[in-house]
Coordinates of C-alpha atoms and ligand atoms in Angstrom, one line a residue:
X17 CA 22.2 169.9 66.5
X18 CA 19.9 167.7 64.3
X19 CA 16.7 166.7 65.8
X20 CA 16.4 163.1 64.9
X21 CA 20.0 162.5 66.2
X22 CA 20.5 165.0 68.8
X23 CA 23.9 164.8 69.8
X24 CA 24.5 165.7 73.6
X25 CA 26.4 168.8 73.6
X26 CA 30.4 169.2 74.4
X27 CA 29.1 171.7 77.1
X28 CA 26.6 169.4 78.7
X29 CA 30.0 167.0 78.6
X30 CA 31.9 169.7 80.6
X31 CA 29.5 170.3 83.0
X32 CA 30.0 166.5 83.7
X33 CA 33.6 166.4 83.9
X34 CA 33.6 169.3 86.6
X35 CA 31.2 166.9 88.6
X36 CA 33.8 164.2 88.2
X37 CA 36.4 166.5 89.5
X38 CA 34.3 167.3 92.5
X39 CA 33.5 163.8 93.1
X40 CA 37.4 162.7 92.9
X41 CA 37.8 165.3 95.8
X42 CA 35.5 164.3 97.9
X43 CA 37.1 162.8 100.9
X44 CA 33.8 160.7 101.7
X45 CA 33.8 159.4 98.1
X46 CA 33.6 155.6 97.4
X47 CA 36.9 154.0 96.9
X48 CA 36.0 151.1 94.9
X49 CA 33.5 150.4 92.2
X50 CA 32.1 146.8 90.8
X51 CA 29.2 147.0 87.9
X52 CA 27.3 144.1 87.7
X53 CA 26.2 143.7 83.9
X54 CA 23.0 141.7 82.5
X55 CA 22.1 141.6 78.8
X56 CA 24.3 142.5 75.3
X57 CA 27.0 143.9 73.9
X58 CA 25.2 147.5 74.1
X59 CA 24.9 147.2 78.0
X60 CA 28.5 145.5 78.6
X61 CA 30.1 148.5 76.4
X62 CA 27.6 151.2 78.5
X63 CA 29.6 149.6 81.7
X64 CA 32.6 150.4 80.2
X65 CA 31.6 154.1 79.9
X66 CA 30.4 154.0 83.5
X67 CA 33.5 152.2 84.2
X68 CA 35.6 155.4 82.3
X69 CA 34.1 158.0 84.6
X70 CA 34.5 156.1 87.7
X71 CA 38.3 155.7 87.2
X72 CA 38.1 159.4 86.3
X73 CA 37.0 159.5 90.1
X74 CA 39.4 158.2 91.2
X75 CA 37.8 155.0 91.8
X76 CA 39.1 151.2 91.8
X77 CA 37.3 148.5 90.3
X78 CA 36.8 145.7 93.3
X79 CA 37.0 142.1 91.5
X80 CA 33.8 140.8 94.1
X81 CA 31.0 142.7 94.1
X82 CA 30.6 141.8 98.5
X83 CA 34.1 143.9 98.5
X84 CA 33.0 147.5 96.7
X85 CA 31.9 150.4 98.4
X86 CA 29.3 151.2 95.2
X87 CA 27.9 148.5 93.1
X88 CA 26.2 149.4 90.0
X89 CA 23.8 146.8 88.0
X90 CA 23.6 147.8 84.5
X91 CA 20.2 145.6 83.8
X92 CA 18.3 143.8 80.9
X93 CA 14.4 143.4 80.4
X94 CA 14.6 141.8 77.3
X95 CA 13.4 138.2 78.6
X96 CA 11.7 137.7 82.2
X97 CA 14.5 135.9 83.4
X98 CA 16.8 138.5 82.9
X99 CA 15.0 140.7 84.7
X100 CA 14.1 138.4 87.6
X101 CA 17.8 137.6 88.0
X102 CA 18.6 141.2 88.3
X103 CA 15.8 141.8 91.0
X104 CA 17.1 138.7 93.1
X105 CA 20.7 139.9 93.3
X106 CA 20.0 143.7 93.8
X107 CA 17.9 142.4 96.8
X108 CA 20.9 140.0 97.7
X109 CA 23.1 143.1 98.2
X110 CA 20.2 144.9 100.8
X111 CA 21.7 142.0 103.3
X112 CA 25.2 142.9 102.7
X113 CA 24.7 146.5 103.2
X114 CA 23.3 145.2 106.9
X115 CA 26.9 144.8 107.7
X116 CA 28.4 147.3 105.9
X117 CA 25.8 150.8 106.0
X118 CA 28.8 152.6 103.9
X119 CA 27.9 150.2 100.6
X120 CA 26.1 152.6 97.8
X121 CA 23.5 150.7 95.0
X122 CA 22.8 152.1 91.7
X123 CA 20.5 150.5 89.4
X124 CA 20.8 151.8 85.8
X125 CA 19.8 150.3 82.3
X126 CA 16.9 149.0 80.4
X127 CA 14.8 147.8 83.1
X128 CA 14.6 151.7 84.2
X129 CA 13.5 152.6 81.4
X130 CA 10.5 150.2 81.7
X131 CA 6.8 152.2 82.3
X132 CA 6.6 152.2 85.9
X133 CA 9.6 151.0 86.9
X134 CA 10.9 153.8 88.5
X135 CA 8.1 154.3 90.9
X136 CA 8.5 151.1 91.8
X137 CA 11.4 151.6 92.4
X138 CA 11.0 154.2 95.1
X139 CA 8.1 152.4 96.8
X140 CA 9.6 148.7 96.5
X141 CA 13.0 149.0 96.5
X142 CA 13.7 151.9 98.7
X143 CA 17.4 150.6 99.8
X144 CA 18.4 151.7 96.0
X145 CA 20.5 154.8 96.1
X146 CA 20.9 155.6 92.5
X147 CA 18.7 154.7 89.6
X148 CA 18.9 156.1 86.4
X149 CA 17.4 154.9 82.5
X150 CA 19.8 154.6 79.1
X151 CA 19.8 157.8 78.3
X152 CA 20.6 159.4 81.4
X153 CA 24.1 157.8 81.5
X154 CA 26.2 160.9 80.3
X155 CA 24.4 162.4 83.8
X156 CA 25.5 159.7 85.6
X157 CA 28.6 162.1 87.5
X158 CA 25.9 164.9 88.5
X159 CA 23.7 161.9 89.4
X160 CA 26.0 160.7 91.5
X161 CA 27.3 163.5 93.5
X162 CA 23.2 164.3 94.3
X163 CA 23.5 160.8 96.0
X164 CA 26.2 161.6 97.8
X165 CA 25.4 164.8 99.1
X166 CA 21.7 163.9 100.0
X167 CA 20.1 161.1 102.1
X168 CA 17.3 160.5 99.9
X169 CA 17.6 158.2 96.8
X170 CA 18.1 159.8 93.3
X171 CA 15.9 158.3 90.3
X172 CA 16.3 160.4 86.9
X173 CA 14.6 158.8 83.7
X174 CA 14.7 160.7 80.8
X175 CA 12.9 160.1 77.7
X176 CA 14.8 162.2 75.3
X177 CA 16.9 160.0 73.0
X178 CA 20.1 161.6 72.9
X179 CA 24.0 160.7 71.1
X180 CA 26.4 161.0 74.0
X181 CA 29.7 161.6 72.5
X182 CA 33.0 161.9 74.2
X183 CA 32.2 160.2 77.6
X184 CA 35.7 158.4 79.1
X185 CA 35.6 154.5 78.4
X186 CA 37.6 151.6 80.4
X187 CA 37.9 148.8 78.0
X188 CA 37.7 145.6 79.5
X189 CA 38.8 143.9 76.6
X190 CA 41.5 146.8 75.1
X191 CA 42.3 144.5 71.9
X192 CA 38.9 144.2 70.9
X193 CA 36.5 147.4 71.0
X194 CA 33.5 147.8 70.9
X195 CA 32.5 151.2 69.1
X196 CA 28.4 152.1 68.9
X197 CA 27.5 153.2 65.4
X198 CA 23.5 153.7 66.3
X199 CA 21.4 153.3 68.8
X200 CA 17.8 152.8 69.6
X201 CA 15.6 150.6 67.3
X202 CA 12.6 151.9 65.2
X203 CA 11.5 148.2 64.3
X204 CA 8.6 147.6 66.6
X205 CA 9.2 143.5 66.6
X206 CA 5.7 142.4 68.5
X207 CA 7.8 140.8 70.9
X208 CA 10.4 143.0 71.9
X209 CA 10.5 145.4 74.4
X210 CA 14.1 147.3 73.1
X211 CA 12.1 150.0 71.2
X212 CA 10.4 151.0 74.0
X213 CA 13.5 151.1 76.5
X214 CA 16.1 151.7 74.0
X215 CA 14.4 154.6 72.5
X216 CA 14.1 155.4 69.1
X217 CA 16.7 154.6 66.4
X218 CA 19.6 157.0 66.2
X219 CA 22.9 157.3 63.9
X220 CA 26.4 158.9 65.4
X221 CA 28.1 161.4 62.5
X222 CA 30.4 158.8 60.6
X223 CA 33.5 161.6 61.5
X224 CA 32.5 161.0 65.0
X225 CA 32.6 157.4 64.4
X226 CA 35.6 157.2 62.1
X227 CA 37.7 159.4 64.3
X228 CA 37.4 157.1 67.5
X229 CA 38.3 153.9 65.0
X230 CA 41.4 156.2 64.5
X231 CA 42.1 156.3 68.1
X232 CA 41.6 153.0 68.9
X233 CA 43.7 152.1 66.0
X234 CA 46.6 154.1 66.9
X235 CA 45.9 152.4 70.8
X236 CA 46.8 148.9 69.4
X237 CA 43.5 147.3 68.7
X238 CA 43.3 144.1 67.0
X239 CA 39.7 144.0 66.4
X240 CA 36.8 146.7 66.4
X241 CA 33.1 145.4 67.1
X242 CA 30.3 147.9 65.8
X243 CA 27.2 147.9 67.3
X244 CA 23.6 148.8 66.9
X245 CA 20.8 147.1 67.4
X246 CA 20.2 147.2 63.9
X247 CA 23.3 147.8 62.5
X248 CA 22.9 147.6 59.3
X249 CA 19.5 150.5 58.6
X250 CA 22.6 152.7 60.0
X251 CA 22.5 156.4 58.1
X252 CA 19.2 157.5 58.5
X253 CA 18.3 161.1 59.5
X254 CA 21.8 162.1 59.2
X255 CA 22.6 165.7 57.7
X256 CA 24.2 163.6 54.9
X257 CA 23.0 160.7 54.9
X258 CA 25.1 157.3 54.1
X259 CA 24.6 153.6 54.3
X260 CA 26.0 150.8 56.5
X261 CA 28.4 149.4 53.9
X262 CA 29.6 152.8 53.2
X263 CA 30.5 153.0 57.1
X264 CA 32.2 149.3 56.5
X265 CA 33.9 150.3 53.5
X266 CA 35.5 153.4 55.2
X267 CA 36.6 151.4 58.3
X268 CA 38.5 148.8 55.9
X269 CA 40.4 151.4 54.3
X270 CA 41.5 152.3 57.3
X271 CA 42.9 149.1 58.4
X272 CA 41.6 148.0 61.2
X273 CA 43.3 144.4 61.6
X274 CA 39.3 143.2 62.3
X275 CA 36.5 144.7 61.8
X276 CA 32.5 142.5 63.1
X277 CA 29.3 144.5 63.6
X278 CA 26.2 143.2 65.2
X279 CA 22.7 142.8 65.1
X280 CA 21.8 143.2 61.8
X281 CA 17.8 142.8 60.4
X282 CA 17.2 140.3 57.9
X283 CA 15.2 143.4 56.1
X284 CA 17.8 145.4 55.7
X285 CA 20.7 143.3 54.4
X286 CA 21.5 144.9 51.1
X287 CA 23.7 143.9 48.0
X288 CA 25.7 146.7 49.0
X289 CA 26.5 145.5 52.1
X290 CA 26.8 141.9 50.9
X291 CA 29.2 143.5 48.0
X292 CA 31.5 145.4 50.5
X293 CA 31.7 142.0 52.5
X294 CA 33.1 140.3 49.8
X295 CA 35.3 143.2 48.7
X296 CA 37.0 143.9 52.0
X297 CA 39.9 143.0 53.4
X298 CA 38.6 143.6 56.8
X299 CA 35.5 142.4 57.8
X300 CA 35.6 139.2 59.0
X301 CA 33.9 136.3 57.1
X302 CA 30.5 136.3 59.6
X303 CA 27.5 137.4 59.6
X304 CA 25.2 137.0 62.8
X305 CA 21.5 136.9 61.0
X306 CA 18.5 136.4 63.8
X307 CA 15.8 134.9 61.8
X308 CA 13.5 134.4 65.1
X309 CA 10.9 132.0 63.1
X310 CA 10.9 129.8 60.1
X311 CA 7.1 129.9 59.6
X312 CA 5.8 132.7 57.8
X313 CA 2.5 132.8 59.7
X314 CA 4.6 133.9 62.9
X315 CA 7.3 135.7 61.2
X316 CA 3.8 138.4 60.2
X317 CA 2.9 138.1 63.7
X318 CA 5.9 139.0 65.0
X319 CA 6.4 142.2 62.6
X320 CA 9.4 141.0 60.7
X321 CA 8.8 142.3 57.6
X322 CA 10.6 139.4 55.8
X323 CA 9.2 135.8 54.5
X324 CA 11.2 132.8 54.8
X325 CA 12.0 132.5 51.5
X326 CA 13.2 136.1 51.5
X327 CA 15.8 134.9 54.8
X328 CA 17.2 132.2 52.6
X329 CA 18.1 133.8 49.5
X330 CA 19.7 136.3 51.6
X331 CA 21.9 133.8 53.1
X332 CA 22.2 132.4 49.8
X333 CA 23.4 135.7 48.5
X334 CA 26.2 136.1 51.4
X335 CA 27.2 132.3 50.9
X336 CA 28.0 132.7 47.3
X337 CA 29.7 136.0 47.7
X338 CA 31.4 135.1 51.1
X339 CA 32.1 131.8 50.3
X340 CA 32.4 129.8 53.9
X341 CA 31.2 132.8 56.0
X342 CA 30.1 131.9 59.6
X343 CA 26.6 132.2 60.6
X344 CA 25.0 132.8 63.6
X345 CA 20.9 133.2 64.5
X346 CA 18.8 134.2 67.2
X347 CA 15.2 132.0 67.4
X348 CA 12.7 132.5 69.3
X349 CA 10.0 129.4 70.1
X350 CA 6.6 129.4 71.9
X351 CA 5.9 132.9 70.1
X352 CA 1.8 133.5 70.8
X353 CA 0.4 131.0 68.5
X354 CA 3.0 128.7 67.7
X355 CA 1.6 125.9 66.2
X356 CA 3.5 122.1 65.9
X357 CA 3.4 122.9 62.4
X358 CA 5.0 126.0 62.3
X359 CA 7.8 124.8 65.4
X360 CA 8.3 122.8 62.9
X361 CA 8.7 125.2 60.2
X362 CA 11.6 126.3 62.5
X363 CA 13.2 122.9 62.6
X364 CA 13.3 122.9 58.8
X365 CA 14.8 125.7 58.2
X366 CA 17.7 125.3 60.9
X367 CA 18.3 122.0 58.9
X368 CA 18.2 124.0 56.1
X369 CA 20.2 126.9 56.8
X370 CA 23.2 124.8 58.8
X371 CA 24.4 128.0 61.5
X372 CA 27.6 127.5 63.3
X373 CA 25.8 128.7 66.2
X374 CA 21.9 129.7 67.5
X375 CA 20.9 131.3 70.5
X376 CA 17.5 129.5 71.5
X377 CA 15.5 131.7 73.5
X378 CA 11.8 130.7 74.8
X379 CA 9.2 133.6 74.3
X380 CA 9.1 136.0 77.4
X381 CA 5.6 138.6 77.1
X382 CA 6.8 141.7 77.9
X383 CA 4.3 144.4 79.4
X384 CA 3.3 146.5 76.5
X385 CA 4.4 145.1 73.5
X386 CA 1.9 143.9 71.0
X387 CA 2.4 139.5 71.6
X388 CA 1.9 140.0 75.2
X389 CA -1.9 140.7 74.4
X390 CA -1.7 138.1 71.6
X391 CA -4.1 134.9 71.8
X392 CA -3.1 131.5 71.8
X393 CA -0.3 132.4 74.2
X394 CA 1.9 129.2 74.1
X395 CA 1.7 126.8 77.5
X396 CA 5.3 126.5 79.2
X397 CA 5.8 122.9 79.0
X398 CA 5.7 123.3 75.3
X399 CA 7.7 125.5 74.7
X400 CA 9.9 123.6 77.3
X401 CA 10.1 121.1 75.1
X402 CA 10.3 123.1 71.7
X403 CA 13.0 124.5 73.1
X404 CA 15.0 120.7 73.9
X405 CA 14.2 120.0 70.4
X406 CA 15.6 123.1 69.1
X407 CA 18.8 122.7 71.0
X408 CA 19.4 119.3 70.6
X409 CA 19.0 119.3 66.5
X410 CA 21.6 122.5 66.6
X411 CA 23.9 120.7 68.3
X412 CA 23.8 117.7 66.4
X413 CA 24.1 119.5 62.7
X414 CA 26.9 121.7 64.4
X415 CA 29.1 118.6 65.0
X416 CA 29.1 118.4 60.5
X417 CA 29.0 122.5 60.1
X418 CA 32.3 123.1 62.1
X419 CA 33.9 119.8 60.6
X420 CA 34.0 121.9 57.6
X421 CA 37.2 123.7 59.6
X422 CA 38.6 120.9 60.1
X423 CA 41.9 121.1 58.4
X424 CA 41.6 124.6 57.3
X425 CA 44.4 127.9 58.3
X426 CA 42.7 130.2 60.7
X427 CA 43.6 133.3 62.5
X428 CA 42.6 133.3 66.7
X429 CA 42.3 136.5 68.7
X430 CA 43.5 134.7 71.7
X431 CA 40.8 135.9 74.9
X432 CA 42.4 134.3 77.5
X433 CA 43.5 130.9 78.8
X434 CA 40.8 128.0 78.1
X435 CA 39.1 126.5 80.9
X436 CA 39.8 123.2 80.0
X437 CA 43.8 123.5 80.1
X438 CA 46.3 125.8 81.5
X439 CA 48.3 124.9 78.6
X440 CA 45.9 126.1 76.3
X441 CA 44.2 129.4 75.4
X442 CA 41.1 130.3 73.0
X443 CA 39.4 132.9 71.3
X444 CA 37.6 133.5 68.2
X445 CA 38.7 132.7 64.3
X446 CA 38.1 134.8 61.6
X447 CA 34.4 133.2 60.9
X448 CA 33.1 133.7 64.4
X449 CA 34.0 130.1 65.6
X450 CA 35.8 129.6 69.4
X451 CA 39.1 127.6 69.0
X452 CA 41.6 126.7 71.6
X453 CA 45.2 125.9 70.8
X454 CA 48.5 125.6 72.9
X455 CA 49.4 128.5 74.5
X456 CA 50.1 130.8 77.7
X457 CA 49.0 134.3 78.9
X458 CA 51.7 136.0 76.6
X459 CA 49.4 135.6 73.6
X460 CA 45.9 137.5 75.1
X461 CA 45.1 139.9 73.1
X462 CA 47.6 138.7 69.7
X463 CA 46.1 137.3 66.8
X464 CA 47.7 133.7 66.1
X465 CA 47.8 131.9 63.1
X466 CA 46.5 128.0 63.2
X467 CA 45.2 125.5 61.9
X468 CA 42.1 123.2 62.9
X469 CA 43.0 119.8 63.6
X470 CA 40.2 118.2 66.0
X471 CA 36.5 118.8 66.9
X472 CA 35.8 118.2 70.6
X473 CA 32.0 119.1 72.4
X474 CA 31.3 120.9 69.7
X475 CA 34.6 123.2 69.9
X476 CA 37.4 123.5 67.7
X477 CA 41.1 123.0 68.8
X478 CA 44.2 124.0 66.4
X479 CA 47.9 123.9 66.2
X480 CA 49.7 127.1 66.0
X481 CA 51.1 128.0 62.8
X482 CA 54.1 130.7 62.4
X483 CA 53.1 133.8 63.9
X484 CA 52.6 137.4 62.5
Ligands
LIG26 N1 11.1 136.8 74.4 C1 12.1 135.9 74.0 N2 13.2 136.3 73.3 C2 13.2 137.6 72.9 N3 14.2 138.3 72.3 C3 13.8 139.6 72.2 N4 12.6 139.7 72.8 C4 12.3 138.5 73.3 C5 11.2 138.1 74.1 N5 10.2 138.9 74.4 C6 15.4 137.6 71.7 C7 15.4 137.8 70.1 C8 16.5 138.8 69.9 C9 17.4 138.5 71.1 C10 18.4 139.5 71.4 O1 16.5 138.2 72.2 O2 15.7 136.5 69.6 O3 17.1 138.6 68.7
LIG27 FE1 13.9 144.2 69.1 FE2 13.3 143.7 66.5 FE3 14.6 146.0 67.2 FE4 15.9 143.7 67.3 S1 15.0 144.6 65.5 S2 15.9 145.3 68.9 S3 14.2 142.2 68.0 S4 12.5 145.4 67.8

């Protein structure tokens, strides 16, 4: 084992399949499962690993959460909100257990992992059977049977960043995967709490990695999703150490009909990476970019290591190589100090720049990162307003970015049937962009050929084209 990416051993692994055996035999077992998921990509593809082991119990997922005999919520602290929602609903379920003593609450995810959290837990929330952090989640089957076998809740948060590798997963979407190349982030953002809940970062072995791409090639999937939460400084502290766009340029070879990655750091976007973009036959045309800040006065605040000017070129870069690519952006306004000036700094660049889509998110202080002790914190009604702003000039320059479609051949992985139209179903096209086109429940999961014809809300519809 390798100390900066200590891989959880294949005997630890046993040890945890022997409690799933024991738990599947257990005749006073819960039959049926729901996990209620907050947060990213990370935390929706940890569910499915909880969601592996419980159908290795023997377990059925229950479509309403009122309906299960054990809920799990797999929670976020990234943003108050996110957290508060959590709270409110775990809280919810206490009245529902009033009429049905047999119901079993877990709590798991990054809010465990929070300092303090889990004491409060156990003075404040005593109803909670099961709690457990991110890196306790290959314990989660010895975790579990302790709950069942005592009448005491269990709370287990470890600190030790660990690799688990060969847990059981239950894909909710099985055409598109989602496959963790790193974890953890070593970027200290002044804002963010991740780092501190996530752990630090952490690279999987590329065989490990390329091996389950091989199984979940020769599974039937369409389209492979890598993730990290900083995808692309992927390598480091490996035995042999390799980059990002090596990783990519392996997974291409292997043809994978689709192959996306997210989050990546504006800091670490090389040429190599931009090179093996434009060289693949792969990867799709997008690139989702979070810039957080146009003003370079807040990007140093925050601890982003890039300037503005640095940000564009790079996107100048991908645009010439990839020409048309889709780009996507994560901003943050009301950041501790936020001047008019530099909200407007912000403004620019989005008018600048032109994404196809931004996720607007007002700043949330989080207990001990660095900006929740910053002066100058920035009143709500501001960044209330910021925020409209924000939203509203995205939304009018995304009405002339997607009419660039228009008219163009595209290629939908169908998700399901749009909301709008029974008729109709929708997905995403090779640049990132949802489109819905005619079509029934026999196309989920297929990859249809199109092309764009009309712009409505701000979403593109297409006709179908022949299909592959
Ligand atoms: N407040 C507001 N937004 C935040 N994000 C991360 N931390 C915070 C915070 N404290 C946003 C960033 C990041 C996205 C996942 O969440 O924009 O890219
Ligand atoms: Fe948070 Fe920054 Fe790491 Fe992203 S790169 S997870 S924003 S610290």
């Amino acid at each position: 084992m390798n100390r900066i990416n200590p891989v959880v051993t294949p005997e630890e692994i046993a040890r945890q399949q022997e409690f799933i055996r024991e738990i599947a035999t257990m005749p006073h077992r819960p039959k049926t499962y729901h996990i209620v998921t907050y947060g990213c990509q990370m935390n929706a593809h940890d569910s499915e690993k909880l969601a592996g082991m419980l159908d290795e119990m023997g377990m059925t997922p229950a479509p309403k959460r009122e309906e299960a005999d054990f809920v799990i919520f797999n929670t976020c602290c990234v943003r108050d909100n996110a957290e508060r929602r959590a709270l409110g609903n775990i809280t919810w379920l206490k009245e529902v257990r009033k009429t049905r003593p047999e119901l079993i609450i877990a709590v798991c995810g990054c809010m465990i992992q929070e300092p303090g959290m889990a004491e409060r837990i156990l003075k404040q929330y005593r109803f909670i059977d099961l709690a457990f952090g991110t890196s306790n989640l290959h314990r989660f089957p010895e975790l579990l049977c302790m709950t069942l076998e005592k009448n005491e809740p269990v709370v287990e948060v470890d600190k030790e960043d660990v690799i688990p590798e060969g847990l059981p997963v239950s894909r909710l979407r099985p055409e598109s995967a989602y496959l963790t190349v790193m974890y953890g982030c070593d970027n200290f953002c002044s804002y963010c709490i991740v780092p501190f809940v996530r752990g630090r970062e952490r690279s999987r072995e590329p065989g490990a990695i390329l091996r389950e791409a091989e199984q979940l090639l020769s599974s039937g999937v369409r389209e492979i999703m890598l993730l990290g939460q900083n995808v692309n400084s992927y390598g480091k502290g490996l035995e042999n150490p390799v980059s990002f766009a090596w990783l990519l340029g392996q997974l291409d070879r292997m043809s994978v009909p689709r192959i996306r990655f997210m989050t990546s750091h504006p800091k670490d976007l090389s040429d190599e990476l931009i090179e093996t973009m434009a060289g693949s036959a792969h990867i799709l045309p997008q690139f989702h970019l979070p810039v957080q800040s146009g003003s370079n006065r807040i990007l140093e605040k925050m601890n982003r290591r890039y300037t503005r000017e640095r940000y564009i070129e790079r996107v100048q870069s991908l645009r010439s190589a990839v020409p048309g690519i889709g780009l996507s952006t994560d901003i943050i306004v009301g950041f501790p100090g936020e001047t008019e000036e530099d909200f407007g700094d912000t403004m620019d660049l989005v008018r600048e720049i032109r994404y196809d889509s931004a996720f607007t998110f007002i700043y949330s202080p989080r207990v001990g990162t660095r900006a929740a002790y910053m002066p100058d914190q920035v009143p709500e009604d501001v960044s209330n307003r910021r925020i409209r702003e924000l939203i509203a000039l995205q939304e009018d320059l995304q009405r002339t970015t997607l009419g660039r479609f228009l008219g163009m051949e595209e290629e939908v992985l169908v998700e399901g049937i749009s909301r709008r139209s029974g008729a109709e179903v929708s997905g995403k096209g090779k640049h990132g962009v949802s489109i819905t086109l005619p079509g029934g429940p026999e196309d989920i999961g297929k990859i249809v050929p199109c092309r764009v014809k009309g712009l409505k809300n701000n979403t593109l519809t297409a006709e179908r084209k022949e299909e592959k």
